[in-house]
mmCIF file of C-alpha atoms in Angstrom:
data_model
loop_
_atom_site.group_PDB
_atom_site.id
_atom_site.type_symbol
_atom_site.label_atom_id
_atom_site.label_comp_id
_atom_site.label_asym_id
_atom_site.label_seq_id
_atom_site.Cartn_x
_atom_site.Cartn_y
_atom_site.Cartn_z
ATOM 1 C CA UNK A 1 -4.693 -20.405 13.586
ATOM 2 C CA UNK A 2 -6.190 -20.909 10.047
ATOM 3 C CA UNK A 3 -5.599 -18.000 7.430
ATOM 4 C CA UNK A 4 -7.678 -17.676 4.092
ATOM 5 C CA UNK A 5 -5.524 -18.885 1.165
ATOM 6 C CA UNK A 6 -4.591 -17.000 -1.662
ATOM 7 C CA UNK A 7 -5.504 -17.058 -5.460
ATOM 8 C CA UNK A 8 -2.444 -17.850 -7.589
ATOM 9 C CA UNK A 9 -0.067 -15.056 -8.620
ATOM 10 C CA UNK A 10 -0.751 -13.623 -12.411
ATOM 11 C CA UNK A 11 1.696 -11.745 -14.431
ATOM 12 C CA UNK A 12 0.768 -8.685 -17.035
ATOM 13 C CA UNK A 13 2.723 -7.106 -19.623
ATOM 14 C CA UNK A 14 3.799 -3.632 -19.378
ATOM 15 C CA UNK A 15 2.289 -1.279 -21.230
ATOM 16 C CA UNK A 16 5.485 -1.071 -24.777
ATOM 17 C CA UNK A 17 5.256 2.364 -24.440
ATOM 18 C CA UNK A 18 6.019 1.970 -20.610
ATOM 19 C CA UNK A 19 8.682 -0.034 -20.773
ATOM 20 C CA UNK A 20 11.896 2.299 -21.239
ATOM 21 C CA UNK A 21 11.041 2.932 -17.425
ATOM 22 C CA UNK A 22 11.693 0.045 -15.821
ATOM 23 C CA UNK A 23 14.144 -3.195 -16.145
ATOM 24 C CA UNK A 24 11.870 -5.522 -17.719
ATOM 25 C CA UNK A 25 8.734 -5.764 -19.095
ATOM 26 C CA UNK A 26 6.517 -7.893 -16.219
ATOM 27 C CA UNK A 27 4.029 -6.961 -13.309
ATOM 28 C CA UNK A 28 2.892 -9.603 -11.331
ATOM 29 C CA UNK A 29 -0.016 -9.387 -9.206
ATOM 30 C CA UNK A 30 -3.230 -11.062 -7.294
ATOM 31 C CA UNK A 31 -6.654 -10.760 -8.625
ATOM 32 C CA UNK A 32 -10.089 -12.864 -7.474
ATOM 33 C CA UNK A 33 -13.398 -11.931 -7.908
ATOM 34 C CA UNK A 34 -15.787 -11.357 -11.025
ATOM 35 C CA UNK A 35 -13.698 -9.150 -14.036
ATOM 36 C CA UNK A 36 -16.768 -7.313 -14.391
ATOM 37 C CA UNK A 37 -17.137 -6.071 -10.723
ATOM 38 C CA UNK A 38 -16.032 -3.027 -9.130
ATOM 39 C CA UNK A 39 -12.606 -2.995 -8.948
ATOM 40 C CA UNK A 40 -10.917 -2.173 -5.392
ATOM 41 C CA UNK A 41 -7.269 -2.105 -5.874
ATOM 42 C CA UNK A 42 -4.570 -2.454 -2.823
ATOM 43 C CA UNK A 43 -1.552 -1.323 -2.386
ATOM 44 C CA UNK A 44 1.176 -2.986 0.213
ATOM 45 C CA UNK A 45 3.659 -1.231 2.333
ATOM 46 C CA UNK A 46 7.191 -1.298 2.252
ATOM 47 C CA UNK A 47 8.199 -4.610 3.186
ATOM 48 C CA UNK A 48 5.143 -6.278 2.220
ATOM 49 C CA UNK A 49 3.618 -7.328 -1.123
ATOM 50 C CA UNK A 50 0.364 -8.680 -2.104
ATOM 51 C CA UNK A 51 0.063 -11.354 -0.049
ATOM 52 C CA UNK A 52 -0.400 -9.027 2.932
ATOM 53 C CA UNK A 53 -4.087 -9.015 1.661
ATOM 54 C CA UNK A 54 -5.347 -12.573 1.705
ATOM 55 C CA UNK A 55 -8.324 -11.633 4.152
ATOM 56 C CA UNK A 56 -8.936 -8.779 1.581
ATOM 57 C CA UNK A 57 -9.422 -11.431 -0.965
ATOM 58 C CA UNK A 58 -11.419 -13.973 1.193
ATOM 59 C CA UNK A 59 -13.686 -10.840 2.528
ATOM 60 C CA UNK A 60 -14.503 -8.842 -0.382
ATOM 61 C CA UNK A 61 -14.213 -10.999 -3.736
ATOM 62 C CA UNK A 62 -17.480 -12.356 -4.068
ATOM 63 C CA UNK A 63 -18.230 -8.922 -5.155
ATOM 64 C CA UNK A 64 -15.844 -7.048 -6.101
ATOM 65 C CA UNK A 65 -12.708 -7.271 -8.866
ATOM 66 C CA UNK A 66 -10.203 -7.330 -5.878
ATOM 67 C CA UNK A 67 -6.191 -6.916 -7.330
ATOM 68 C CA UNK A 68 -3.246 -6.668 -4.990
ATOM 69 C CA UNK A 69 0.012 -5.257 -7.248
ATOM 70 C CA UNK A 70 3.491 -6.006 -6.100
ATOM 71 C CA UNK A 71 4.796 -2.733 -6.634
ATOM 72 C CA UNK A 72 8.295 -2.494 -8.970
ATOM 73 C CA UNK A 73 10.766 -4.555 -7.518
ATOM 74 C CA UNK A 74 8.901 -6.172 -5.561
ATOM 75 C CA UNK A 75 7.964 -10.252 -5.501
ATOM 76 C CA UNK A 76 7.953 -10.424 -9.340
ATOM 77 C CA UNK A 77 6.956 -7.278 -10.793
ATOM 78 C CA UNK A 78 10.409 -5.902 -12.870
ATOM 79 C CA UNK A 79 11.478 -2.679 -10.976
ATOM 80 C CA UNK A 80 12.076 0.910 -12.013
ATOM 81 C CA UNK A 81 15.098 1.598 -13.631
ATOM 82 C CA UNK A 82 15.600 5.365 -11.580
ATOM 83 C CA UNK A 83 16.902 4.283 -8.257
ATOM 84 C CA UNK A 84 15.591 7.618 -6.285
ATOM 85 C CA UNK A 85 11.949 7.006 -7.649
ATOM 86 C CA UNK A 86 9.617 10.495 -6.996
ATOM 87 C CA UNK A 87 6.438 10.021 -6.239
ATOM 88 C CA UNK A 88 5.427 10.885 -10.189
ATOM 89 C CA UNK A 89 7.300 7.840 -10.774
ATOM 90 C CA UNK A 90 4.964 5.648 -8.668
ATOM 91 C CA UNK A 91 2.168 7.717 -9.797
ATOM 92 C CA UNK A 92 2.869 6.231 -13.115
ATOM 93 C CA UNK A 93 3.951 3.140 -11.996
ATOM 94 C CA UNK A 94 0.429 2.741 -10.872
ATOM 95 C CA UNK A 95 -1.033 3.876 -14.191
ATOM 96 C CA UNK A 96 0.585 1.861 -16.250
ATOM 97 C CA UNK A 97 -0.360 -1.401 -14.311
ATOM 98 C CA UNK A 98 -3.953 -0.222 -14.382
ATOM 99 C CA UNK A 99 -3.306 -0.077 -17.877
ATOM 100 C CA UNK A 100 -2.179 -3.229 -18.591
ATOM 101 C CA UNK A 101 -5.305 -4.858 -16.091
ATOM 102 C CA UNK A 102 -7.368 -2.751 -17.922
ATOM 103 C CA UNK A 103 -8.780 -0.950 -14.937
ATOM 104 C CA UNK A 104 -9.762 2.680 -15.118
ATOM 105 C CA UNK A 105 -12.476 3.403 -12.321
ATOM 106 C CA UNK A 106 -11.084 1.814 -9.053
ATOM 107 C CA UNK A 107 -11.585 2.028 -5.457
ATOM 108 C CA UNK A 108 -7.954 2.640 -4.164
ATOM 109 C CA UNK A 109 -6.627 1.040 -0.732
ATOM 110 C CA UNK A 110 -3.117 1.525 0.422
ATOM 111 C CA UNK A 111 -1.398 0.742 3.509
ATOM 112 C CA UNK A 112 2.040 2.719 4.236
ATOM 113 C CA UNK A 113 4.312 3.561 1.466
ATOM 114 C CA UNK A 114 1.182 2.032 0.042
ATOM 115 C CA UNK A 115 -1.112 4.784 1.106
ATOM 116 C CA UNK A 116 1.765 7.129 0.245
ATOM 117 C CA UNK A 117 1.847 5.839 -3.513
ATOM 118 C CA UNK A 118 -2.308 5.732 -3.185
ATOM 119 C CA UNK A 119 -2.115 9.534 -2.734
ATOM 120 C CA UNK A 120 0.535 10.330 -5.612
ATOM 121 C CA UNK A 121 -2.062 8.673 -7.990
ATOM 122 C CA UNK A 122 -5.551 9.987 -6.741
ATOM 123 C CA UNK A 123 -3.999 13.507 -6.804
ATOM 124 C CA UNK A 124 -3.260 13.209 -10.263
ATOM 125 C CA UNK A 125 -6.426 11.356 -11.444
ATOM 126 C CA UNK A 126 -9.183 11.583 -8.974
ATOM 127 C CA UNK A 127 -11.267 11.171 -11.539
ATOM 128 C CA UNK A 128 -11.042 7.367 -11.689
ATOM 129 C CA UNK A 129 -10.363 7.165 -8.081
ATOM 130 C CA UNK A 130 -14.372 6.483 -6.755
ATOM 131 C CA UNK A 131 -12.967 6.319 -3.320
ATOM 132 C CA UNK A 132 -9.465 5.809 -1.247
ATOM 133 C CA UNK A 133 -8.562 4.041 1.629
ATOM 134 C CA UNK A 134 -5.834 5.080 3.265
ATOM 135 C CA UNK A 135 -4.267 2.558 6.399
ATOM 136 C CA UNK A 136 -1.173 3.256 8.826
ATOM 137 C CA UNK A 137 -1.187 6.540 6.741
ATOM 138 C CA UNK A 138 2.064 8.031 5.834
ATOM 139 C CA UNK A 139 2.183 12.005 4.789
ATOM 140 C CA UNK A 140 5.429 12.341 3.913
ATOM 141 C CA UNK A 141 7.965 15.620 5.307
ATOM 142 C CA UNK A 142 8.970 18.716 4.234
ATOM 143 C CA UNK A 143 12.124 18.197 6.131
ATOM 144 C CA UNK A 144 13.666 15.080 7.482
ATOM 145 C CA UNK A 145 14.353 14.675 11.178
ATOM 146 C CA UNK A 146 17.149 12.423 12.177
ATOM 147 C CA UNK A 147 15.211 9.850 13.912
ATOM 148 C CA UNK A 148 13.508 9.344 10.992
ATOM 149 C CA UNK A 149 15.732 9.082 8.119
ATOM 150 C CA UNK A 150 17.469 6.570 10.678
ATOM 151 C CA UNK A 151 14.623 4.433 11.094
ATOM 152 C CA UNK A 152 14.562 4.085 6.724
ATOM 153 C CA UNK A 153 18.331 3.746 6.822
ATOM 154 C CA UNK A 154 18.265 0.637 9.161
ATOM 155 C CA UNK A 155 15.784 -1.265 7.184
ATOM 156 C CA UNK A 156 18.050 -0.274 4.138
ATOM 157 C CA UNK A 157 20.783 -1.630 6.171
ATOM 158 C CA UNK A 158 19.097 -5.414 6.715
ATOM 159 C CA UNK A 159 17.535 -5.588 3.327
ATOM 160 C CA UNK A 160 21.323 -5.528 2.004
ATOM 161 C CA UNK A 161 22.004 -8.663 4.153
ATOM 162 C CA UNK A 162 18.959 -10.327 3.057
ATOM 163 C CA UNK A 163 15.269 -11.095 2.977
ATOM 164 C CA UNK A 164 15.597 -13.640 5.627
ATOM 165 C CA UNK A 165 17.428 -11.135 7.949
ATOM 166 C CA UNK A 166 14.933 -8.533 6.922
ATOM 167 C CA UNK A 167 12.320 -10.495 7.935
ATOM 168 C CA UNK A 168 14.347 -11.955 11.217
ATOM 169 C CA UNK A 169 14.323 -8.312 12.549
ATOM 170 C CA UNK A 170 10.771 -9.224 13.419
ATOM 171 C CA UNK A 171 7.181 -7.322 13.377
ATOM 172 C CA UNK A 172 6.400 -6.531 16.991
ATOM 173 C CA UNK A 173 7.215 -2.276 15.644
ATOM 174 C CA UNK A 174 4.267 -2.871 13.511
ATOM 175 C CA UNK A 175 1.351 -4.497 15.619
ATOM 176 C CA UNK A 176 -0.715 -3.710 18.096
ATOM 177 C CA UNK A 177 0.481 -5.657 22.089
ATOM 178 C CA UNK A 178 -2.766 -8.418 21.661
ATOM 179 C CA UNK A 179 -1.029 -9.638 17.505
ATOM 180 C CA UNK A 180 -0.984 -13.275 18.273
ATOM 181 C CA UNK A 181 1.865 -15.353 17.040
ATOM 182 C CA UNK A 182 0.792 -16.841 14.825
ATOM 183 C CA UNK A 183 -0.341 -13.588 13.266
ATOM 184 C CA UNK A 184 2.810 -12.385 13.788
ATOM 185 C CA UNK A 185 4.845 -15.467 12.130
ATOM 186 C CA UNK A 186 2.862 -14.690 8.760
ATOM 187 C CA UNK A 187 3.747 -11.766 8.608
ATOM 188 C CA UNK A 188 7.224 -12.314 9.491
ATOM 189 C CA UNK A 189 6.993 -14.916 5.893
ATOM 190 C CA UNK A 190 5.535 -11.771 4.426
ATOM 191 C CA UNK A 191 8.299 -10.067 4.566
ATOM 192 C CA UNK A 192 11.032 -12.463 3.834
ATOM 193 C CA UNK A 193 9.071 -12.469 0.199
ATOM 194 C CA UNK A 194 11.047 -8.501 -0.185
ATOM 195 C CA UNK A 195 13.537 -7.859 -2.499
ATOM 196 C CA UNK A 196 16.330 -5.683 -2.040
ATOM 197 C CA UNK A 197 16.410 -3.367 -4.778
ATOM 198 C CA UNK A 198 12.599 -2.847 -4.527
ATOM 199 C CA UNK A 199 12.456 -1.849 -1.166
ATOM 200 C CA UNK A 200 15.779 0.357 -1.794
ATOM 201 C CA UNK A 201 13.657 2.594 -3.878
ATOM 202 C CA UNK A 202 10.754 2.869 -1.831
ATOM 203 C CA UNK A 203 13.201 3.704 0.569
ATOM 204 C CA UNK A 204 14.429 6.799 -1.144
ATOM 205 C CA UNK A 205 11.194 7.981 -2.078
ATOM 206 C CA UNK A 206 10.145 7.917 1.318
ATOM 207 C CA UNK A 207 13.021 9.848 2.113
ATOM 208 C CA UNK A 208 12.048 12.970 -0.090
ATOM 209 C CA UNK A 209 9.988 15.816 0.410
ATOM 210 C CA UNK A 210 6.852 14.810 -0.584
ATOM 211 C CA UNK A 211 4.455 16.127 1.926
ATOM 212 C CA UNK A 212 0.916 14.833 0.493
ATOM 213 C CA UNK A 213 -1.095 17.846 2.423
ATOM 214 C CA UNK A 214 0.511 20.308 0.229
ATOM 215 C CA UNK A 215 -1.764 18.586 -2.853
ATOM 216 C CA UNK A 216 -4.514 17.189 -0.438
ATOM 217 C CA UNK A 217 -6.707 19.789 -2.154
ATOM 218 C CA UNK A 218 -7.074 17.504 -5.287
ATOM 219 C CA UNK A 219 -8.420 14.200 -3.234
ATOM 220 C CA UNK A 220 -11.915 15.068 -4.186
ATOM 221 C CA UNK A 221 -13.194 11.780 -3.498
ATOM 222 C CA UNK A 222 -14.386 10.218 -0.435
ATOM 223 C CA UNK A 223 -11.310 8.948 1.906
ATOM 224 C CA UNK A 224 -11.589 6.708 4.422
ATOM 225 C CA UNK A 225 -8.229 7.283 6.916
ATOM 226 C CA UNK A 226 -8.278 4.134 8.992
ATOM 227 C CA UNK A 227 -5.703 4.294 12.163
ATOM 228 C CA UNK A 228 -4.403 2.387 14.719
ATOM 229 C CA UNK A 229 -4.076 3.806 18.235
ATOM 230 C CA UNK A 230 -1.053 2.297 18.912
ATOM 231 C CA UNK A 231 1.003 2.625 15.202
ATOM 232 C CA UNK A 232 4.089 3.103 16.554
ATOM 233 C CA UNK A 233 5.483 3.052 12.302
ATOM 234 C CA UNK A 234 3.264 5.950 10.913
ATOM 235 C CA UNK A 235 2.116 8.086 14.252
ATOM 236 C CA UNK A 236 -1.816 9.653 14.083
ATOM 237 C CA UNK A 237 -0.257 12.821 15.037
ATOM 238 C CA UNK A 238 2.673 13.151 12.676
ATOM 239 C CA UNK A 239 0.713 11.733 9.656
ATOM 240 C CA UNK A 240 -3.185 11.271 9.586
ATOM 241 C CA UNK A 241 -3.909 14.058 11.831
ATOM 242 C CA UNK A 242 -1.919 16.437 9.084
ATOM 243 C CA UNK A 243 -3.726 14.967 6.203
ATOM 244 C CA UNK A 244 -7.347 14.966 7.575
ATOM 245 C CA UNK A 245 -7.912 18.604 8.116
ATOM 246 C CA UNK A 246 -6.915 19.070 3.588
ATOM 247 C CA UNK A 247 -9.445 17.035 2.828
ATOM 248 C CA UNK A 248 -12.365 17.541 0.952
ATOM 249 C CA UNK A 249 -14.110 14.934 2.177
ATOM 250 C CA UNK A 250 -12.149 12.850 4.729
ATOM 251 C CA UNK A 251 -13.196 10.532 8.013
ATOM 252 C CA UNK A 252 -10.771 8.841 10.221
ATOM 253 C CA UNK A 253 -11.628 5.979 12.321
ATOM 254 C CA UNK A 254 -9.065 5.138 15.069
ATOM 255 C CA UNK A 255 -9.154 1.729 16.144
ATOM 256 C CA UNK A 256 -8.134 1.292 19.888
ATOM 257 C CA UNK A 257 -5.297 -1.306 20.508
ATOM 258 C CA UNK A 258 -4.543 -1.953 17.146
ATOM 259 C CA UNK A 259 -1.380 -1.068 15.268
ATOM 260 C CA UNK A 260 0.572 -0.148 11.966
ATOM 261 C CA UNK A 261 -1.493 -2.919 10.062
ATOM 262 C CA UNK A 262 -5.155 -2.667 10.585
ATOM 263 C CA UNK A 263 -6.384 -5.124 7.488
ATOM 264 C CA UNK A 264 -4.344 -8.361 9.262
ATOM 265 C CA UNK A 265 -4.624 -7.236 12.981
ATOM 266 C CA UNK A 266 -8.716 -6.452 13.113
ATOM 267 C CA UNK A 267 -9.681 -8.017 9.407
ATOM 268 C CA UNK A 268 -13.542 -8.616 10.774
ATOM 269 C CA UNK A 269 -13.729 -4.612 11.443
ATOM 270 C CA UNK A 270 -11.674 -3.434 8.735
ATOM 271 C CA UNK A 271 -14.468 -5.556 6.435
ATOM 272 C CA UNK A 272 -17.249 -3.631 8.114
ATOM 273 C CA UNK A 273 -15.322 -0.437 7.624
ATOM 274 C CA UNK A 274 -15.302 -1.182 3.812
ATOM 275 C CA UNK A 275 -18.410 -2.553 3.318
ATOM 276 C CA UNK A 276 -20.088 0.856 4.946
ATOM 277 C CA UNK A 277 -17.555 2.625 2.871
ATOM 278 C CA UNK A 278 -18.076 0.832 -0.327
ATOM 279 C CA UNK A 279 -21.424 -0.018 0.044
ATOM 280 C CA UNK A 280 -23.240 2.785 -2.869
ATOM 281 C CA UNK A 281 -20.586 1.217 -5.006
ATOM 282 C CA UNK A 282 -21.861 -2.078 -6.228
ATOM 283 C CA UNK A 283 -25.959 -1.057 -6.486
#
């Protein structure tokens, strides 16, 4: 099975005045597609990185400014210096890359922790977010159960003994039964790419108490919830079934035997999806 290539990874500069916040001074990133275009920016999950969007790229880019960030600490972005990162932190972690791409209106697209981080920004400037995308959508918890601060724990647990490991634990949690394997070994190389001390934070944050339909209120813009019926990761009725009710203007569309990762495991439908979503943006 043939997958679209990739463009070539880029670097930016973070912002100087940015800079106290994190150990370095580098994001490094994805990008295709005309600078002048509509930008639709993605945002990976937690043991992912911007590769996890390569039919995003081959799909969309012929229109649209497409950029895929590694979040901090991840791939080769230099990571925040706070090890229990809030989700102001990657609130501002997402401004200040904008910044430095010099993006300001966006369409926003995150998957996971992705979709997490997604909300954390648009609820703080949903003025610049035209629209959001939200797959395999996490919500957050007021409290924690058991069974779920486990489930972070253990991937904290085979991060430490490396990305190889990490990635040797497998994806079958995080597709749909019908993946094929070859799907599935890309991904598996998707996640070897993870760094320890990146996904360590994202960790904690997803640990805290931020419970995104408390501030739901402020996502004033059109979001698109897209769900897999069998997400095993982010449950419909522990996450997007919460969110959807606080929105202003939400729509969910479940697709049936599909699971945590809808852009990879149906990329033909998630396109249509977008292009019906996105299509008032580019006229």
């Amino acid at each position: 099975m043939a997958f679209p290539s990739l463009p070539e990874v880029r670097f930016a500069r973070i912002p100087q005045e940015s800079q106290a916040r994190y150990l370095g001074d580098r994001f490094s990133y994805i990008e295709a597609g005309p600078a002048d275009a509509p930008c639709v920016l993605f945002l990976h999950g937690i043991g992912s990185n911007a590769t996890y969007f390569r039919f995003q790229f081959a799909s969309l880019s012929h229109r649209f400014r497409v950029v895929a960030w590694n979040a901090p600490g991840y791939w080769m972005s230099d990571n925040l210096k706070t090890e229990h990162p809030s989700d102001a932190d990657y609130a501002q972690a997402v401004a200040d890359f904008t910044q430095a791409l010099d993006i300001h209106d966006m369409v926003l697209c995150g998957n996971s922790f992705g979709s997490v981080v997604a909300q954390a920004f648009a609820m703080r400037h949903p003025q610049r977010v035209e629209r959001l995308i939200l797959t395999g959508t996490g919500v957050g918890q007021k409290q924690l159960s058991a069974q779920r601060r486990e489930a972070f724990e253990a991937r904290a647990r085979r991060i430490r003994l490396g990305s190889y490991q990490y990635g040797d634990a497998g994806v079958d949690n995080l597709v749909g039964p019908h993946a094929s394997p070859a799907l599935r070994a890309m991904l598996v190389a998707v996640t070897r790419g993870t760094q320890a001390a990146g996904l360590l934070r994202a960790v904690s944050f997803r640990l805290s108490d931020f419970y995104t339909p408390d501030f739901a209120a402020a996502l004033t813009m059109p979001v698109l919830l897209v769900q897999g019926s069998e997400d095993r990761t982010n449950p419909r009725q522990d996450n997007a079934d919460l969110l959807l009710p606080q929105l202003p203007h939400g729509r969910l569309v479940e697709l049936v035997g599909i699971g945590h990762l809808p852009e990879v495991e149906a990329p033909d439908t998630f396109h249509q999806l977008l292009e019906s979503f996105l299509s008032s943006l580019d006229q």
